[in-house]
XYZ file of N, CA and C in Angstrom:
372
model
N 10.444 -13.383 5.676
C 9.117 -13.774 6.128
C 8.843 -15.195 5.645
N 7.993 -15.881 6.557
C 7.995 -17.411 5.823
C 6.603 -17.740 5.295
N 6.445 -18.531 4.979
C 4.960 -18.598 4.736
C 3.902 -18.500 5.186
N 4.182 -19.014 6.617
C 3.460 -19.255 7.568
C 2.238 -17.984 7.946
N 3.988 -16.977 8.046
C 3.274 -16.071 8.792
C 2.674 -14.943 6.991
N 3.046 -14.960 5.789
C 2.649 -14.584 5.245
C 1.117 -14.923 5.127
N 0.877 -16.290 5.197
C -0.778 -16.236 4.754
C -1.106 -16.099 5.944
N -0.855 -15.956 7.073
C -1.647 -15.084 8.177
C -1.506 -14.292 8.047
N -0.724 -13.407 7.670
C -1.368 -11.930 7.231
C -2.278 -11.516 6.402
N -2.170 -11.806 5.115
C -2.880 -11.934 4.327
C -3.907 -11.842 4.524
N -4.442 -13.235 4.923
C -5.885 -13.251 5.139
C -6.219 -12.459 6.179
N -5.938 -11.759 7.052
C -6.362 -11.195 8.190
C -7.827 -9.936 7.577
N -8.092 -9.429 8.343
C -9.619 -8.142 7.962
C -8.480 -7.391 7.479
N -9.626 -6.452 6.354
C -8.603 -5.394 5.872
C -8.496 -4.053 6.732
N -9.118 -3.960 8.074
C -8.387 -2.976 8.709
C -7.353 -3.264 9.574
N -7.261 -4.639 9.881
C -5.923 -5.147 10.528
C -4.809 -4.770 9.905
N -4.836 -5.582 8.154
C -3.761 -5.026 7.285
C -3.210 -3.942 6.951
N -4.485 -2.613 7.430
C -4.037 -1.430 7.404
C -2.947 -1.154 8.884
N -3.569 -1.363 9.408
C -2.585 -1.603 11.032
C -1.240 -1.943 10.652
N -0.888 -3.768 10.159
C 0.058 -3.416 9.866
C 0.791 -2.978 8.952
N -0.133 -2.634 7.967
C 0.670 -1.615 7.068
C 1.606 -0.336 7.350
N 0.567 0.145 8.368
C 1.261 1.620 8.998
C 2.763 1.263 9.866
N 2.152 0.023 10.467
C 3.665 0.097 11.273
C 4.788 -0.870 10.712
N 4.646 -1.597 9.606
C 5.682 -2.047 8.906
C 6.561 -1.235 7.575
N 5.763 -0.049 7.060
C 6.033 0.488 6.086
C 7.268 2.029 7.133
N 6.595 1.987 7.948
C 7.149 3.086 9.197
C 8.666 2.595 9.803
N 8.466 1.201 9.921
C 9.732 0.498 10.550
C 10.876 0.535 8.904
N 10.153 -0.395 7.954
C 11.157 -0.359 6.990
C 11.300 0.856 6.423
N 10.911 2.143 6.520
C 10.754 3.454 5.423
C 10.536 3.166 3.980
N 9.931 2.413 3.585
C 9.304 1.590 2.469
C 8.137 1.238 2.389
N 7.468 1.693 1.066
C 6.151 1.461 0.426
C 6.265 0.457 -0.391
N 5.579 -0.156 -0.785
C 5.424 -0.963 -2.227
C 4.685 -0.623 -3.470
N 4.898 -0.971 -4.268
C 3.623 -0.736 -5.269
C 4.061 -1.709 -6.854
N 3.159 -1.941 -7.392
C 3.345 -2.464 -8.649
C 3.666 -1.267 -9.671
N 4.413 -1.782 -10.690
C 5.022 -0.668 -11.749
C 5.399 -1.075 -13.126
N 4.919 -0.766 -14.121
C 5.156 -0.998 -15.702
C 4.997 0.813 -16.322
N 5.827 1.100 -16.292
C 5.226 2.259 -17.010
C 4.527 3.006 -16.460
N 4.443 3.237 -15.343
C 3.418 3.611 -14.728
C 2.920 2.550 -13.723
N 2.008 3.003 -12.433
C 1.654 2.340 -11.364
C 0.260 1.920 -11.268
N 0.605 0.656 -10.968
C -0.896 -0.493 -11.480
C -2.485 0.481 -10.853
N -3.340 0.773 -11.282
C -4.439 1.528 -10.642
C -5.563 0.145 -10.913
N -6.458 0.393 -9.998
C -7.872 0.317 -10.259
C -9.076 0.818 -10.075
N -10.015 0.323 -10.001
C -11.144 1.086 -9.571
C -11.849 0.269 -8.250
N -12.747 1.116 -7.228
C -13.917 0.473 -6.919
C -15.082 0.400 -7.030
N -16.199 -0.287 -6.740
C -17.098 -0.529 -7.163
C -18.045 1.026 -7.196
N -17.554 1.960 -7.248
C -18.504 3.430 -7.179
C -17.483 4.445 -8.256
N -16.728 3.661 -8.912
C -15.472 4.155 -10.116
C -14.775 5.071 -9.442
N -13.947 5.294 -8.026
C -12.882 6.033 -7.250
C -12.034 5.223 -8.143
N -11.190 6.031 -8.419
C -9.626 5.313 -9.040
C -8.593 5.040 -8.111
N -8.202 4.315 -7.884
C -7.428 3.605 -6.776
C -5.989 2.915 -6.469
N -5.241 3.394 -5.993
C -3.552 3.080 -6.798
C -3.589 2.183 -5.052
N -2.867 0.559 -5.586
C -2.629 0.097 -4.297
C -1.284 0.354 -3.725
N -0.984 -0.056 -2.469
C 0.193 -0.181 -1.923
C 0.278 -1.170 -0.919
N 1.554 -1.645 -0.462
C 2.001 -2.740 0.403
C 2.788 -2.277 0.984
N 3.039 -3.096 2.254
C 4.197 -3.127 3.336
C 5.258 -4.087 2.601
N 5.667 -5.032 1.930
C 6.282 -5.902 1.929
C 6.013 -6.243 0.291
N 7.064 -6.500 -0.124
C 7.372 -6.668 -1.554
C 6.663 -8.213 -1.623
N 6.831 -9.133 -0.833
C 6.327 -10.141 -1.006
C 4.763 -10.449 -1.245
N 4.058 -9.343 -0.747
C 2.596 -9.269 -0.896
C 2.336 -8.239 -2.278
N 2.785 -7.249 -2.463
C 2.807 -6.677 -3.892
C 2.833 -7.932 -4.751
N 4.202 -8.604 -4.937
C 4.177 -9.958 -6.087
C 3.330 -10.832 -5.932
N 2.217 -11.211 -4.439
C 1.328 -11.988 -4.542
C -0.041 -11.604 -5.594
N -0.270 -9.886 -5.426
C -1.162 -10.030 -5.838
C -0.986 -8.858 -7.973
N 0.150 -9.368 -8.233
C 0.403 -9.253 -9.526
C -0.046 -10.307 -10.644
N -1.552 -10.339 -10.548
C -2.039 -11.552 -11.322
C -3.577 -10.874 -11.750
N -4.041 -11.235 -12.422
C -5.532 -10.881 -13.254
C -5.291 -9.196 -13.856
N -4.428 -9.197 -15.020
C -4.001 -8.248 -15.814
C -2.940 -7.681 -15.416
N -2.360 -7.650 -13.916
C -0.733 -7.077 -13.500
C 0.009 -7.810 -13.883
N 0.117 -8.389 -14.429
C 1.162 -9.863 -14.881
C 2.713 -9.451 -15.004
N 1.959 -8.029 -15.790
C 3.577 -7.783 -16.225
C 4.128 -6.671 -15.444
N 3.152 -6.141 -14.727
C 4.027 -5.453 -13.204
C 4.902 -6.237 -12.477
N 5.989 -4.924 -12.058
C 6.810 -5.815 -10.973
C 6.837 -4.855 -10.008
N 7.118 -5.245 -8.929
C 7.386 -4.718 -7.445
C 8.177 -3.945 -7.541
N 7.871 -2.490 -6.996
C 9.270 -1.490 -6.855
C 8.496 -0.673 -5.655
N 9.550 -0.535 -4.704
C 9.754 0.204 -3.338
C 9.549 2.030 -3.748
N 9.307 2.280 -3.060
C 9.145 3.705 -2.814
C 9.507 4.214 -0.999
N 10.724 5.407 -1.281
C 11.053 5.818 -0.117
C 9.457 6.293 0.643
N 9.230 6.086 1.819
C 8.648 6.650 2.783
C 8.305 8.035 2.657
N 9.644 8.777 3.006
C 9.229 10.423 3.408
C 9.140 10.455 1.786
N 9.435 10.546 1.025
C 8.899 10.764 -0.384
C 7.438 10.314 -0.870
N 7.114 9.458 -0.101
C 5.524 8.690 -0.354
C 5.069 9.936 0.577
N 5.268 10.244 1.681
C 4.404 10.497 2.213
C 4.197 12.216 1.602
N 5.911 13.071 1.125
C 5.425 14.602 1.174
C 5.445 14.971 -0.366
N 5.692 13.707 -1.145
C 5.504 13.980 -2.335
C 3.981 13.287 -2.864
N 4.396 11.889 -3.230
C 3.307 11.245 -3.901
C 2.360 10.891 -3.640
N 1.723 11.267 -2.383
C 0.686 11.238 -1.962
C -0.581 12.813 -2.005
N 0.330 13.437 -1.601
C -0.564 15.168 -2.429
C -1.072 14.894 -3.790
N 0.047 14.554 -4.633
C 0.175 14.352 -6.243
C -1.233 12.987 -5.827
N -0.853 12.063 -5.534
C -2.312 11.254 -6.025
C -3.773 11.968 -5.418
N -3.240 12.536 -4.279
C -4.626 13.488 -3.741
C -5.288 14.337 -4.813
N -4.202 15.567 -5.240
C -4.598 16.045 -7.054
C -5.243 15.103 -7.755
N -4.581 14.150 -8.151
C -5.348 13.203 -9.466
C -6.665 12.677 -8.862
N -7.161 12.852 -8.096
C -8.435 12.181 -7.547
C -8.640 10.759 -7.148
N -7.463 10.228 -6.526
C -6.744 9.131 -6.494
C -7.158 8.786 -5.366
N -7.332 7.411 -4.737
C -7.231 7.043 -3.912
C -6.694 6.360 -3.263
N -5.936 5.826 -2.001
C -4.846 4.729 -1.869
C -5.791 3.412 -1.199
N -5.410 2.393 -2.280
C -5.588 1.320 -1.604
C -4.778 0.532 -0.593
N -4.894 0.412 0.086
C -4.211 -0.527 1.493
C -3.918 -1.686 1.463
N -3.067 -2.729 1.261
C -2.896 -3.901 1.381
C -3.911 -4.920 0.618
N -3.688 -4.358 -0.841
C -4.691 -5.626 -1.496
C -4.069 -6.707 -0.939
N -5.567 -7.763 -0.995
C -4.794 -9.010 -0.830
C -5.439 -10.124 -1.968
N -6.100 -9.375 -3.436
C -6.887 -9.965 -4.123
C -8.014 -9.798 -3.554
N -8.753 -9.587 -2.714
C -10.401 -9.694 -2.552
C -10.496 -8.324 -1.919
N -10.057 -7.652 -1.044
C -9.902 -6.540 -0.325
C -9.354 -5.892 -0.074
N -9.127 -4.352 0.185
C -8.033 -3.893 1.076
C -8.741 -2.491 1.756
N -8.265 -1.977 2.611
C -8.422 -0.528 3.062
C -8.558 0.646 2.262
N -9.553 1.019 2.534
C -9.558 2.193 0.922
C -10.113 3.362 1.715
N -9.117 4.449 1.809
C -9.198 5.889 2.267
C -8.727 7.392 1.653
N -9.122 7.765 2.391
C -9.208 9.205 1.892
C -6.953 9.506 2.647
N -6.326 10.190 1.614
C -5.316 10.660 1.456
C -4.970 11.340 3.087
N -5.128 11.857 3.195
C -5.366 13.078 4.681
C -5.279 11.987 5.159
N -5.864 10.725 5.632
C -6.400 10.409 7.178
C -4.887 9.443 6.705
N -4.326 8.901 5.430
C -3.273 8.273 5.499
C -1.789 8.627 5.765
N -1.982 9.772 5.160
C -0.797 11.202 6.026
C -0.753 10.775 7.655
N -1.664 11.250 7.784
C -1.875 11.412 9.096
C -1.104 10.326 9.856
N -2.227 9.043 9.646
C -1.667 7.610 10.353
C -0.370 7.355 10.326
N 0.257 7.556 8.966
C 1.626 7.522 8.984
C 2.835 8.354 9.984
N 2.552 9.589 9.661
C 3.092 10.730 10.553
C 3.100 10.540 12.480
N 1.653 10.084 12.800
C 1.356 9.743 14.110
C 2.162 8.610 14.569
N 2.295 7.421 13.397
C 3.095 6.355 13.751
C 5.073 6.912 13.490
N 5.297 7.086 13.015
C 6.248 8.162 12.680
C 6.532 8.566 14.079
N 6.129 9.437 14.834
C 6.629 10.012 15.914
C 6.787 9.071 17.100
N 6.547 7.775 16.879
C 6.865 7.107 18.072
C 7.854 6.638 17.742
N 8.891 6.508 16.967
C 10.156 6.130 16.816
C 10.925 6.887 16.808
């Protein structure tokens, strides 16, 4: 990916990024996420606890800065995101964040991200 088209993504609305989140994480069978010991969480502004994820390793390492410092990028298989670690964060009261990009990202309920995935899933 070059730059170009990285900070156009980036900046795009965060339901675009969810868009292409679904269909780039679907094409590569790869999630992203930050990882030290455990997987970078935060909160939002109503204290939901919130674990992010990415399409592209290159946007995970963009936004490993204001206390992730010492996270690094590690992939997660697909069908394992989707029939394992995603129930398991559903249990913990977890929520998935969508394509931080530092200011924003998509923030939903577990189920409807199953879902999107699975739906995109069957067209390939």
């Amino acid at each position: 990916m070059n730059q170009k088209e990285f900070e156009s993504v980036i900046n795009l609305p965060a339901n675009i990024r969810y868009e292409y989140f679904i269909k780039k994480v679907v094409d590569s069978e790869e999630v992203w996420g930050l990882y030290e010991n455990g997987w970078s969480v935060t909160e939002d502004d109503k204290g939901n606890k919130l674990l992010p994820f990415w399409p592209k390793k290159e946007f995970s390492e963009y936004c490993a800065t204001d206390g992730w410092e010492i996270y690094s990028s590690k992939s997660m298989d697909l069908y394992e995101f989707i029939d394992d670690f995603l129930p398991n964060l559903k249990k913990e009261g977890f929520k998935p964040s969508i394509f931080l990009n530092n200011a924003d990202s998509a923030v939903l309920e577990v189920d409807i991200l199953i879902e999107d995935l699975k739906t995109e899933l069957e067209k390939y």
